[in-house]
Amino acid sequence: MGIPTVLAIPYAAQGHVNPMMTFSQKLVENGCKVIFVNTEFNHRRVVSSMVEQQDEESVLKLVSIPDGLGPHDDRNDQAKLCEAIPKAMPEALEKLIEDIHLKGESKINLIVADLCMAWALDVGRKMGIKGAVLCPASASIFTLLHSVPMLIHDGIVDSDLGLTLTAERRIRISPSMPEMDTEDFFWLNMGEPKTGKKVLKYLLYCAEHIHLTEWWLCNTTPELEPGTLLYMPKILPIGPLLRNNDNDNNKSATTKSMGQFWEEDHSCMSWLDEQAHGSVVYVAFGSFTLFDQNQFNELALGLDLTNRTFLWVIREDNKMEYPHEFKGHKGKIVSWAPQQKVLSHPAIACFVTHCGWNSTMEGLSNGVPFLCWPYFGDQPSNKTHICDELNVGLGIDKDKNGVVSREELKNKVEQFFNDDKNMKSRSMVLKEKVLNNIAKGGTSYENLKKFVKEIEE
Ligand code: UDP
């Protein structure tokens, strides 16, 4: 056999493209070739935010297929996206693979499908190609999705999907797993109930296909989710998925920053170099979170009130008028940061985060404590995990109008700095344990090696 070739297909969102890209880069480092399939819309964004374009011969090739939405449809509308994907993408993927094979460029040996694109395993089955799923969320979210049919059977979730029927707020999927708050079920935190329902319906359609493979990979580690991995031993931890930041001058396919929807602003790195160690509050809410003007004002004025230096990411699509009292003189604002690099910088003290799973894994891997401000989906349950189970974060609370006030932000930042020794030392202990997994001989390291062997065979 020539070079083993993997087709990687992430769900169409930044928090899915990034871990799939990192995983693809690991596969390339282990001798594979990867064909990375984005939706056309995201492919354009990824390519235009890359500083250096890929060459035709690259071992990590970016390609695209349509997502089934019209040119003017809103790609942030998850309900619409989840309805469009199954109608258009399986057929388009099959055609793409046929074309690749016809041209004789490569022979695809294996498909790595995002858990939220697991229908691609069925495309592979029809074409005689093996598959694997990669879950970019926590193992507990994977388990929750897998358990929805059981929860319906037990009368905890209604069969029409979405609503919880149980009067009990706290349930356990298995005795070894942490308790879950039924109000934190991710599909109940997606804005309108009908959005959550459509998303869950789509994800259950994906989950129907995961039995087509024995390889259930997940961006987690045994220390982070011991009880869940005990209950679901089929889930193989391969995390933390961290980009190789070592060698900026070597622009090979495994070190290049690829997959970002927005161009990274590296000016914040030299700014961080000028700040004292452990002094900067890093504030970033991932790729989806949107604040209204009022919340934006409270956040801006809260940062001023802390009187600390801060690095704040405000995406272009959520840019607002700054409140006129805002000084911001102790801060640096960028529209998209090289987040993994930022979190590994010694100047960073803590991370004000929406608790997306990638941000969570990146913070944990760098020993950075969290100030948790979850927004939607799985973020509330990730926050519980960070604050109550791992004990490396503080929750930021909303007032009765659902707003985080400037005083609340200031108080939590102050509380963090008053206790930073304990929180920081717990975070550093956890960092060691988490990183051991990807060192030679570690669990995730060995799981990746086993997986690559499977591809080669
Ligand atoms: N990210 C980044 N720069 C930023 C903000 C975020 O590179 O300024 C990356 C971050 O490192 C992570 C991803 O975007 O890999 C966000 O994923 P996450 O699961 O945290 O949140 P989501 O965007 O899915 O809500």
Short mmCIF file of C-alpha atoms and ligand atoms in Angstrom, two decimals:
data_model
loop_
_atom_site.label_atom_id
_atom_site.label_comp_id
_atom_site.label_asym_id
_atom_site.label_seq_id
_atom_site.Cartn_x
_atom_site.Cartn_y
_atom_site.Cartn_z
CA MET A 1 0.00 0.00 0.00
CA GLY A 2 1.12 3.58 -0.68
CA ILE A 3 0.71 6.35 1.86
CA PRO A 4 -2.46 5.64 3.88
CA THR A 5 -5.05 8.25 3.01
CA VAL A 6 -7.72 9.50 5.40
CA LEU A 7 -10.73 11.61 4.52
CA ALA A 8 -11.61 13.89 7.46
CA ILE A 9 -15.02 15.55 7.65
CA PRO A 10 -15.86 17.98 10.47
CA TYR A 11 -19.27 19.48 11.24
CA ALA A 12 -19.60 22.98 9.78
CA ALA A 13 -18.56 25.05 12.81
CA GLN A 14 -15.28 26.48 14.07
CA GLY A 15 -15.33 24.42 17.26
CA HIS A 16 -15.53 21.27 15.12
CA VAL A 17 -13.15 22.25 12.31
CA ASN A 18 -10.33 23.10 14.74
CA PRO A 19 -10.10 19.78 16.62
CA MET A 20 -10.57 17.82 13.38
CA MET A 21 -7.75 19.85 11.81
CA THR A 22 -5.47 19.22 14.78
CA PHE A 23 -6.29 15.52 14.66
CA SER A 24 -5.58 15.52 10.91
CA GLN A 25 -2.21 17.15 11.54
CA LYS A 26 -1.42 14.38 14.05
CA LEU A 27 -2.29 11.80 11.40
CA VAL A 28 0.04 13.54 8.94
CA GLU A 29 2.81 13.53 11.56
CA ASN A 30 2.24 9.78 11.78
CA GLY A 31 2.72 9.23 8.08
CA CYS A 32 -0.81 9.57 6.68
CA LYS A 33 -2.15 11.78 3.95
CA VAL A 34 -5.37 13.66 4.79
CA ILE A 35 -8.10 15.02 2.55
CA PHE A 36 -9.97 17.54 4.67
CA VAL A 37 -13.56 18.20 3.63
CA ASN A 38 -15.16 21.47 4.65
CA THR A 39 -18.43 22.89 3.44
CA GLU A 40 -17.86 25.28 0.54
CA PHE A 41 -18.79 28.24 2.73
CA ASN A 42 -16.28 27.34 5.45
CA HIS A 43 -13.63 26.29 2.94
CA ARG A 44 -13.63 29.83 1.54
CA ARG A 45 -13.25 31.29 5.03
CA VAL A 46 -10.48 28.88 5.97
CA VAL A 47 -8.53 29.50 2.79
CA SER A 48 -8.87 33.27 2.96
CA SER A 49 -7.69 33.44 6.57
CA MET A 50 -4.59 31.35 5.90
CA VAL A 51 -1.44 33.42 5.69
CA GLU A 52 0.17 30.95 3.35
CA GLN A 53 -1.78 29.03 0.78
CA GLN A 54 -1.48 25.28 0.45
CA ASP A 55 0.29 23.75 -2.47
CA GLU A 56 -1.26 21.09 -4.66
CA GLU A 57 1.12 18.42 -3.45
CA SER A 58 0.36 19.00 0.22
CA VAL A 59 -0.15 15.92 2.38
CA LEU A 60 -3.03 17.77 3.99
CA LYS A 61 -5.35 18.78 1.21
CA LEU A 62 -8.33 21.09 1.71
CA VAL A 63 -11.40 20.34 -0.40
CA SER A 64 -15.09 21.20 -0.14
CA ILE A 65 -18.65 20.14 -0.85
CA PRO A 66 -21.91 22.16 -0.63
CA ASP A 67 -23.84 22.22 2.65
CA GLY A 68 -27.24 22.31 1.00
CA LEU A 69 -28.09 25.89 2.05
CA GLY A 70 -28.68 28.78 -0.34
CA PRO A 71 -26.08 31.53 -0.88
CA HIS A 72 -27.85 33.97 1.44
CA ASP A 73 -28.87 31.55 4.19
CA ASP A 74 -27.57 32.16 7.70
CA ARG A 75 -24.94 29.51 8.47
CA ASN A 76 -25.21 30.26 12.19
CA ASP A 77 -28.81 29.01 12.13
CA GLN A 78 -28.15 25.52 13.43
CA ALA A 79 -31.69 24.29 12.87
CA LYS A 80 -31.53 25.20 9.19
CA LEU A 81 -28.05 23.73 8.81
CA CYS A 82 -29.08 20.47 10.49
CA GLU A 83 -32.05 20.16 8.15
CA ALA A 84 -30.01 20.92 5.04
CA ILE A 85 -26.99 18.68 5.68
CA PRO A 86 -28.62 15.23 5.41
CA LYS A 87 -30.40 16.25 2.22
CA ALA A 88 -27.30 17.42 0.38
CA MET A 89 -24.05 16.29 1.92
CA PRO A 90 -24.11 12.47 1.83
CA GLU A 91 -24.67 12.52 -1.92
CA ALA A 92 -22.04 15.23 -2.44
CA LEU A 93 -19.53 13.29 -0.34
CA GLU A 94 -20.09 10.13 -2.34
CA LYS A 95 -19.52 12.06 -5.55
CA LEU A 96 -16.36 13.67 -4.17
CA ILE A 97 -14.90 10.29 -3.22
CA GLU A 98 -15.81 8.84 -6.62
CA ASP A 99 -14.07 11.76 -8.34
CA ILE A 100 -10.94 11.39 -6.21
CA HIS A 101 -10.81 7.69 -7.02
CA LEU A 102 -11.53 8.25 -10.71
CA LYS A 103 -8.73 10.76 -11.03
CA GLY A 104 -6.46 8.19 -9.44
CA GLU A 105 -4.96 10.88 -7.15
CA SER A 106 -5.44 8.82 -4.00
CA LYS A 107 -7.30 5.83 -2.74
CA ILE A 108 -9.13 6.71 0.46
CA ASN A 109 -8.49 4.09 3.13
CA LEU A 110 -10.54 5.49 5.96
CA ILE A 111 -13.09 8.20 6.77
CA VAL A 112 -12.82 10.09 10.07
CA ALA A 113 -16.25 11.65 10.60
CA ASP A 114 -17.11 14.16 13.27
CA LEU A 115 -19.70 12.62 15.60
CA CYS A 116 -22.04 15.30 14.24
CA MET A 117 -21.39 14.07 10.68
CA ALA A 118 -21.49 10.33 11.45
CA TRP A 119 -23.77 9.69 8.46
CA ALA A 120 -20.50 9.83 6.48
CA LEU A 121 -19.74 6.35 7.86
CA ASP A 122 -22.68 5.07 5.87
CA VAL A 123 -21.33 6.67 2.71
CA GLY A 124 -18.07 4.86 3.47
CA ARG A 125 -19.84 1.55 4.11
CA LYS A 126 -21.54 1.72 0.69
CA MET A 127 -18.19 2.41 -0.96
CA GLY A 128 -16.27 -0.21 1.02
CA ILE A 129 -14.30 2.33 3.08
CA LYS A 130 -13.80 1.88 6.83
CA GLY A 131 -14.59 4.66 9.25
CA ALA A 132 -14.08 6.21 12.67
CA VAL A 133 -15.94 8.90 14.61
CA LEU A 134 -14.29 11.79 16.39
CA CYS A 135 -16.23 13.57 19.12
CA PRO A 136 -14.98 17.14 19.56
CA ALA A 137 -17.12 17.54 22.70
CA SER A 138 -16.68 15.84 26.08
CA ALA A 139 -17.18 12.11 26.59
CA SER A 140 -20.10 12.97 28.84
CA ILE A 141 -21.86 14.83 26.00
CA PHE A 142 -21.12 11.87 23.71
CA THR A 143 -22.62 9.57 26.35
CA LEU A 144 -25.64 11.82 26.83
CA LEU A 145 -26.39 11.78 23.10
CA HIS A 146 -25.90 8.02 23.00
CA SER A 147 -28.27 7.67 25.96
CA VAL A 148 -31.18 9.71 24.58
CA PRO A 149 -33.11 6.58 23.44
CA MET A 150 -32.68 5.17 26.97
CA LEU A 151 -33.78 8.47 28.50
CA ILE A 152 -36.87 8.42 26.27
CA HIS A 153 -37.57 4.84 27.35
CA ASP A 154 -37.20 5.83 31.00
CA GLY A 155 -39.58 8.76 30.58
CA ILE A 156 -36.91 11.38 31.27
CA VAL A 157 -37.04 12.86 27.77
CA ASP A 158 -40.30 12.82 25.80
CA SER A 159 -40.47 10.86 22.59
CA ASP A 160 -41.28 14.01 20.64
CA LEU A 161 -37.78 15.11 21.67
CA GLY A 162 -36.54 18.01 23.57
CA LEU A 163 -38.68 18.32 26.62
CA THR A 164 -37.61 16.79 29.86
CA LEU A 165 -40.48 15.05 31.57
CA THR A 166 -38.87 14.24 34.86
CA ALA A 167 -39.67 16.31 37.90
CA GLU A 168 -36.20 15.55 39.19
CA ARG A 169 -33.66 18.06 38.05
CA ARG A 170 -30.65 15.89 38.73
CA ILE A 171 -30.12 12.51 37.10
CA ARG A 172 -27.28 10.05 36.68
CA ILE A 173 -26.91 8.11 33.44
CA SER A 174 -24.85 5.55 35.32
CA PRO A 175 -23.71 5.30 38.93
CA SER A 176 -20.12 5.98 37.88
CA MET A 177 -20.99 9.21 36.08
CA PRO A 178 -21.38 12.64 37.63
CA GLU A 179 -24.90 13.92 38.14
CA MET A 180 -26.42 15.93 35.32
CA ASP A 181 -28.86 18.76 35.62
CA THR A 182 -31.70 18.01 33.18
CA GLU A 183 -32.01 21.74 32.51
CA ASP A 184 -28.43 21.64 31.20
CA PHE A 185 -29.22 19.07 28.47
CA PHE A 186 -27.55 20.73 25.52
CA TRP A 187 -30.58 20.76 23.24
CA LEU A 188 -32.57 22.72 25.83
CA ASN A 189 -30.01 25.53 25.70
CA MET A 190 -30.14 26.40 22.04
CA GLY A 191 -32.41 29.42 22.04
CA GLU A 192 -35.87 28.56 20.85
CA PRO A 193 -37.13 25.05 21.78
CA LYS A 194 -37.76 24.19 18.14
CA THR A 195 -34.09 24.84 17.30
CA GLY A 196 -32.93 22.43 20.00
CA LYS A 197 -35.44 19.86 18.85
CA LYS A 198 -34.25 20.00 15.24
CA VAL A 199 -30.60 19.84 16.29
CA LEU A 200 -31.26 16.86 18.54
CA LYS A 201 -33.21 15.11 15.78
CA TYR A 202 -30.25 15.55 13.45
CA LEU A 203 -27.75 14.37 16.07
CA LEU A 204 -29.81 11.25 16.77
CA TYR A 205 -29.76 10.56 13.03
CA CYS A 206 -25.95 10.83 13.23
CA ALA A 207 -25.79 8.63 16.33
CA GLU A 208 -27.65 5.87 14.45
CA HIS A 209 -24.52 5.43 12.34
CA ILE A 210 -21.82 5.22 14.97
CA HIS A 211 -22.23 1.45 15.25
CA LEU A 212 -20.70 1.19 11.80
CA THR A 213 -17.31 1.59 13.48
CA GLU A 214 -15.45 0.35 16.52
CA TRP A 215 -13.44 3.58 16.67
CA TRP A 216 -15.12 6.12 18.90
CA LEU A 217 -12.46 8.76 19.42
CA CYS A 218 -12.94 11.69 21.77
CA ASN A 219 -11.04 14.86 22.65
CA THR A 220 -10.78 14.05 26.34
CA THR A 221 -8.54 12.26 28.85
CA PRO A 222 -9.15 9.66 31.57
CA GLU A 223 -8.40 12.10 34.45
CA LEU A 224 -10.97 14.55 33.20
CA GLU A 225 -13.83 12.09 32.83
CA PRO A 226 -12.99 8.87 34.69
CA GLY A 227 -16.56 7.83 35.54
CA THR A 228 -17.87 8.44 32.05
CA LEU A 229 -15.05 6.51 30.40
CA LEU A 230 -15.63 3.67 32.86
CA TYR A 231 -19.28 3.50 31.83
CA MET A 232 -18.51 3.88 28.11
CA PRO A 233 -15.18 2.09 27.61
CA LYS A 234 -15.75 2.16 23.87
CA ILE A 235 -14.97 5.87 23.90
CA LEU A 236 -11.23 6.18 23.31
CA PRO A 237 -9.60 9.32 24.68
CA ILE A 238 -7.19 10.93 22.24
CA GLY A 239 -6.99 14.38 23.86
CA PRO A 240 -5.95 16.97 24.47
CA LEU A 241 -5.90 17.85 20.78
CA LEU A 242 -3.33 20.62 20.77
CA ARG A 243 -1.81 22.27 17.79
CA ASN A 244 1.91 21.89 17.41
CA ASN A 245 3.11 25.39 18.29
CA ASP A 246 6.74 24.46 18.62
CA ASN A 247 8.17 25.58 15.41
CA ASP A 248 6.76 28.69 13.83
CA ASN A 249 9.44 28.89 11.21
CA ASN A 250 8.79 25.45 9.89
CA LYS A 251 5.61 25.97 7.88
CA SER A 252 4.90 22.32 7.24
CA ALA A 253 1.35 21.01 7.03
CA THR A 254 1.52 20.00 10.69
CA THR A 255 2.61 23.31 12.16
CA LYS A 256 0.77 25.79 10.00
CA SER A 257 -2.26 27.43 11.52
CA MET A 258 -4.96 25.93 9.34
CA GLY A 259 -8.69 25.75 9.83
CA GLN A 260 -9.37 29.15 11.38
CA PHE A 261 -12.43 30.96 10.01
CA TRP A 262 -10.84 34.33 10.80
CA GLU A 263 -7.26 35.44 10.42
CA GLU A 264 -5.32 35.33 13.69
CA ASP A 265 -4.03 38.65 14.97
CA HIS A 266 -0.54 37.87 16.26
CA SER A 267 0.11 41.38 17.57
CA CYS A 268 -1.29 40.23 20.91
CA MET A 269 1.69 37.90 21.39
CA SER A 270 4.29 40.68 21.49
CA TRP A 271 1.90 42.68 23.70
CA LEU A 272 1.72 39.68 26.08
CA ASP A 273 5.52 39.57 26.14
CA GLU A 274 5.49 43.03 27.70
CA GLN A 275 3.12 42.06 30.54
CA ALA A 276 4.08 40.64 33.92
CA HIS A 277 3.72 36.90 34.44
CA GLY A 278 0.28 35.88 35.68
CA SER A 279 -1.20 39.35 35.24
CA VAL A 280 -3.50 39.26 32.21
CA VAL A 281 -7.19 38.34 32.12
CA TYR A 282 -7.89 36.64 28.77
CA VAL A 283 -11.48 37.16 27.61
CA ALA A 284 -12.79 35.15 24.66
CA PHE A 285 -16.12 33.52 23.94
CA GLY A 286 -15.43 31.25 20.96
CA SER A 287 -16.94 31.48 17.54
CA PHE A 288 -20.71 31.71 18.14
CA THR A 289 -21.43 33.76 21.21
CA LEU A 290 -23.21 37.02 20.48
CA PHE A 291 -23.77 39.77 23.02
CA ASP A 292 -26.38 42.48 22.75
CA GLN A 293 -25.36 46.09 23.25
CA ASN A 294 -26.33 46.13 26.92
CA GLN A 295 -24.30 43.01 27.77
CA PHE A 296 -21.40 44.28 25.69
CA ASN A 297 -21.42 47.54 27.69
CA GLU A 298 -21.44 45.72 31.03
CA LEU A 299 -18.56 43.53 29.91
CA ALA A 300 -16.49 46.48 28.68
CA LEU A 301 -17.12 48.54 31.80
CA GLY A 302 -16.57 45.50 34.01
CA LEU A 303 -13.13 45.01 32.48
CA ASP A 304 -12.30 48.65 33.22
CA LEU A 305 -13.53 48.20 36.79
CA THR A 306 -11.21 45.24 37.43
CA ASN A 307 -8.26 47.57 36.93
CA ARG A 308 -6.33 44.59 35.54
CA THR A 309 -4.67 44.18 32.18
CA PHE A 310 -6.84 42.20 29.79
CA LEU A 311 -6.75 40.70 26.33
CA TRP A 312 -10.26 40.70 24.86
CA VAL A 313 -11.36 38.98 21.64
CA ILE A 314 -14.26 40.74 19.92
CA ARG A 315 -15.14 39.04 16.67
CA GLU A 316 -15.95 41.30 13.72
CA ASP A 317 -19.49 39.87 13.59
CA ASN A 318 -20.12 40.95 17.19
CA LYS A 319 -18.51 44.35 17.13
CA MET A 320 -20.57 46.94 19.03
CA GLU A 321 -20.26 50.57 19.94
CA TYR A 322 -18.04 50.93 22.99
CA PRO A 323 -19.87 52.65 25.84
CA HIS A 324 -18.64 56.25 26.04
CA GLU A 325 -17.29 55.78 29.60
CA PHE A 326 -15.11 52.83 28.46
CA LYS A 327 -11.40 53.58 28.80
CA GLY A 328 -9.89 50.21 27.98
CA HIS A 329 -6.44 51.67 28.57
CA LYS A 330 -5.24 48.55 30.39
CA GLY A 331 -6.32 46.24 27.65
CA LYS A 332 -5.62 44.94 24.20
CA ILE A 333 -8.49 44.06 21.87
CA VAL A 334 -8.19 41.75 18.86
CA SER A 335 -10.81 40.33 16.55
CA TRP A 336 -9.42 36.75 16.56
CA ALA A 337 -6.50 35.50 18.63
CA PRO A 338 -4.14 32.58 18.17
CA GLN A 339 -5.87 31.19 21.24
CA GLN A 340 -3.74 28.14 21.92
CA LYS A 341 -0.62 30.28 21.85
CA VAL A 342 -2.23 32.93 24.01
CA LEU A 343 -3.21 30.39 26.66
CA SER A 344 0.31 29.02 26.79
CA HIS A 345 1.79 32.48 27.46
CA PRO A 346 3.08 32.99 31.03
CA ALA A 347 1.44 36.44 31.24
CA ILE A 348 -2.04 34.88 31.25
CA ALA A 349 -3.61 34.71 34.71
CA CYS A 350 -7.11 33.43 33.98
CA PHE A 351 -9.54 32.79 31.15
CA VAL A 352 -12.97 34.42 31.05
CA THR A 353 -14.64 31.87 28.79
CA HIS A 354 -17.96 30.65 27.42
CA CYS A 355 -16.78 27.09 28.27
CA GLY A 356 -16.81 25.66 24.75
CA TRP A 357 -15.17 22.24 25.00
CA ASN A 358 -12.15 23.21 22.89
CA SER A 359 -11.52 26.30 24.98
CA THR A 360 -11.94 24.15 28.09
CA MET A 361 -9.39 21.58 26.90
CA GLU A 362 -6.99 24.33 25.82
CA GLY A 363 -7.22 26.12 29.18
CA LEU A 364 -6.78 22.85 31.13
CA SER A 365 -3.78 21.88 29.00
CA ASN A 366 -2.06 25.14 29.88
CA GLY A 367 -2.89 25.22 33.58
CA VAL A 368 -5.02 28.36 33.18
CA PRO A 369 -7.91 28.70 35.67
CA PHE A 370 -11.34 29.69 34.38
CA LEU A 371 -13.98 32.30 35.01
CA CYS A 372 -16.99 30.60 33.47
CA TRP A 373 -19.64 32.49 31.55
CA PRO A 374 -21.49 29.82 29.55
CA TYR A 375 -23.79 30.82 26.74
CA PHE A 376 -25.48 27.85 25.10
CA GLY A 377 -25.49 24.15 24.11
CA ASP A 378 -23.06 22.03 26.14
CA GLN A 379 -21.41 25.06 27.78
CA PRO A 380 -23.51 25.07 31.01
CA SER A 381 -22.61 21.44 31.68
CA ASN A 382 -18.94 22.11 30.84
CA LYS A 383 -19.05 24.93 33.39
CA THR A 384 -20.32 22.54 36.08
CA HIS A 385 -17.52 20.17 35.17
CA ILE A 386 -14.86 22.90 35.46
CA CYS A 387 -16.14 24.51 38.66
CA ASP A 388 -17.68 21.64 40.65
CA GLU A 389 -15.83 18.52 39.52
CA LEU A 390 -12.37 19.71 38.52
CA ASN A 391 -12.41 22.68 40.88
CA VAL A 392 -10.39 24.95 38.63
CA GLY A 393 -12.89 27.71 37.91
CA LEU A 394 -15.41 30.16 39.29
CA GLY A 395 -18.85 30.71 37.78
CA ILE A 396 -19.87 34.19 36.69
CA ASP A 397 -23.55 34.68 37.52
CA LYS A 398 -26.26 36.48 35.61
CA ASP A 399 -28.67 38.80 37.42
CA LYS A 400 -32.44 38.38 37.38
CA ASN A 401 -32.59 39.96 33.92
CA GLY A 402 -30.12 37.44 32.51
CA VAL A 403 -27.29 39.99 32.36
CA VAL A 404 -23.79 39.71 33.82
CA SER A 405 -23.30 43.07 35.50
CA ARG A 406 -20.00 44.96 35.50
CA GLU A 407 -19.82 44.54 39.28
CA GLU A 408 -20.29 40.78 39.05
CA LEU A 409 -17.43 40.52 36.57
CA LYS A 410 -15.21 42.73 38.69
CA ASN A 411 -16.05 40.75 41.87
CA LYS A 412 -15.28 37.40 40.28
CA VAL A 413 -11.99 38.61 38.83
CA GLU A 414 -11.07 39.97 42.27
CA GLN A 415 -12.13 36.75 43.97
CA PHE A 416 -9.94 34.86 41.53
CA PHE A 417 -6.87 37.01 42.18
CA ASN A 418 -7.41 36.73 45.95
CA ASP A 419 -7.36 32.95 45.70
CA ASP A 420 -5.20 32.50 42.62
CA LYS A 421 -2.56 30.49 44.46
CA ASN A 422 -4.92 27.59 45.20
CA MET A 423 -6.76 27.68 41.92
CA LYS A 424 -3.54 28.08 39.97
CA SER A 425 -1.78 25.23 41.76
CA ARG A 426 -4.74 22.87 41.22
CA SER A 427 -4.74 23.89 37.54
CA MET A 428 -1.03 23.19 37.24
CA VAL A 429 -1.41 19.72 38.79
CA LEU A 430 -4.23 18.95 36.37
CA LYS A 431 -2.21 20.29 33.44
CA GLU A 432 0.58 17.81 34.18
CA LYS A 433 -1.87 14.91 34.29
CA VAL A 434 -3.66 16.01 31.13
CA LEU A 435 -0.45 16.50 29.16
CA ASN A 436 0.96 13.14 30.25
CA ASN A 437 -1.66 11.57 28.01
CA ILE A 438 -0.05 12.87 24.84
CA ALA A 439 3.52 12.21 25.92
CA LYS A 440 5.17 9.03 24.67
CA GLY A 441 3.54 6.06 26.40
CA GLY A 442 0.50 8.10 27.56
CA THR A 443 -3.07 6.88 27.00
CA SER A 444 -3.96 9.23 24.15
CA TYR A 445 -0.55 8.77 22.54
CA GLU A 446 -0.97 5.00 22.52
CA ASN A 447 -4.58 5.21 21.30
CA LEU A 448 -3.45 7.36 18.37
CA LYS A 449 -0.68 4.90 17.52
CA LYS A 450 -3.15 1.99 17.60
CA PHE A 451 -5.48 3.93 15.36
CA VAL A 452 -2.77 4.74 12.82
CA LYS A 453 -1.84 1.06 12.76
CA GLU A 454 -5.44 0.22 11.95
CA ILE A 455 -5.37 2.66 9.03
CA GLU A 456 -2.15 1.16 7.74
CA GLU A 457 -3.62 -2.31 7.86
N1 UDP B 1 -10.36 30.40 19.00
C1 UDP B 1 -9.28 31.03 18.43
N2 UDP B 1 -9.18 32.38 18.58
C2 UDP B 1 -10.08 33.12 19.26
C3 UDP B 1 -11.18 32.47 19.86
C4 UDP B 1 -11.29 31.09 19.71
O1 UDP B 1 -8.42 30.41 17.82
O2 UDP B 1 -9.91 34.33 19.34
C5 UDP B 1 -10.48 28.94 18.81
C6 UDP B 1 -10.25 28.20 20.09
O3 UDP B 1 -8.87 27.95 20.26
C7 UDP B 1 -11.08 26.93 19.90
C8 UDP B 1 -12.21 27.37 18.97
O4 UDP B 1 -11.80 28.61 18.40
O5 UDP B 1 -10.29 25.95 19.29
C9 UDP B 1 -13.51 27.58 19.68
O6 UDP B 1 -14.04 26.36 20.05
P1 UDP B 1 -14.89 26.18 21.37
O7 UDP B 1 -15.32 24.74 21.43
O8 UDP B 1 -14.15 26.67 22.54
O9 UDP B 1 -16.13 27.16 21.19
P2 UDP B 1 -17.22 27.37 20.02
O10 UDP B 1 -16.64 28.32 19.06
O11 UDP B 1 -17.50 26.03 19.42
O12 UDP B 1 -18.38 27.95 20.74
#
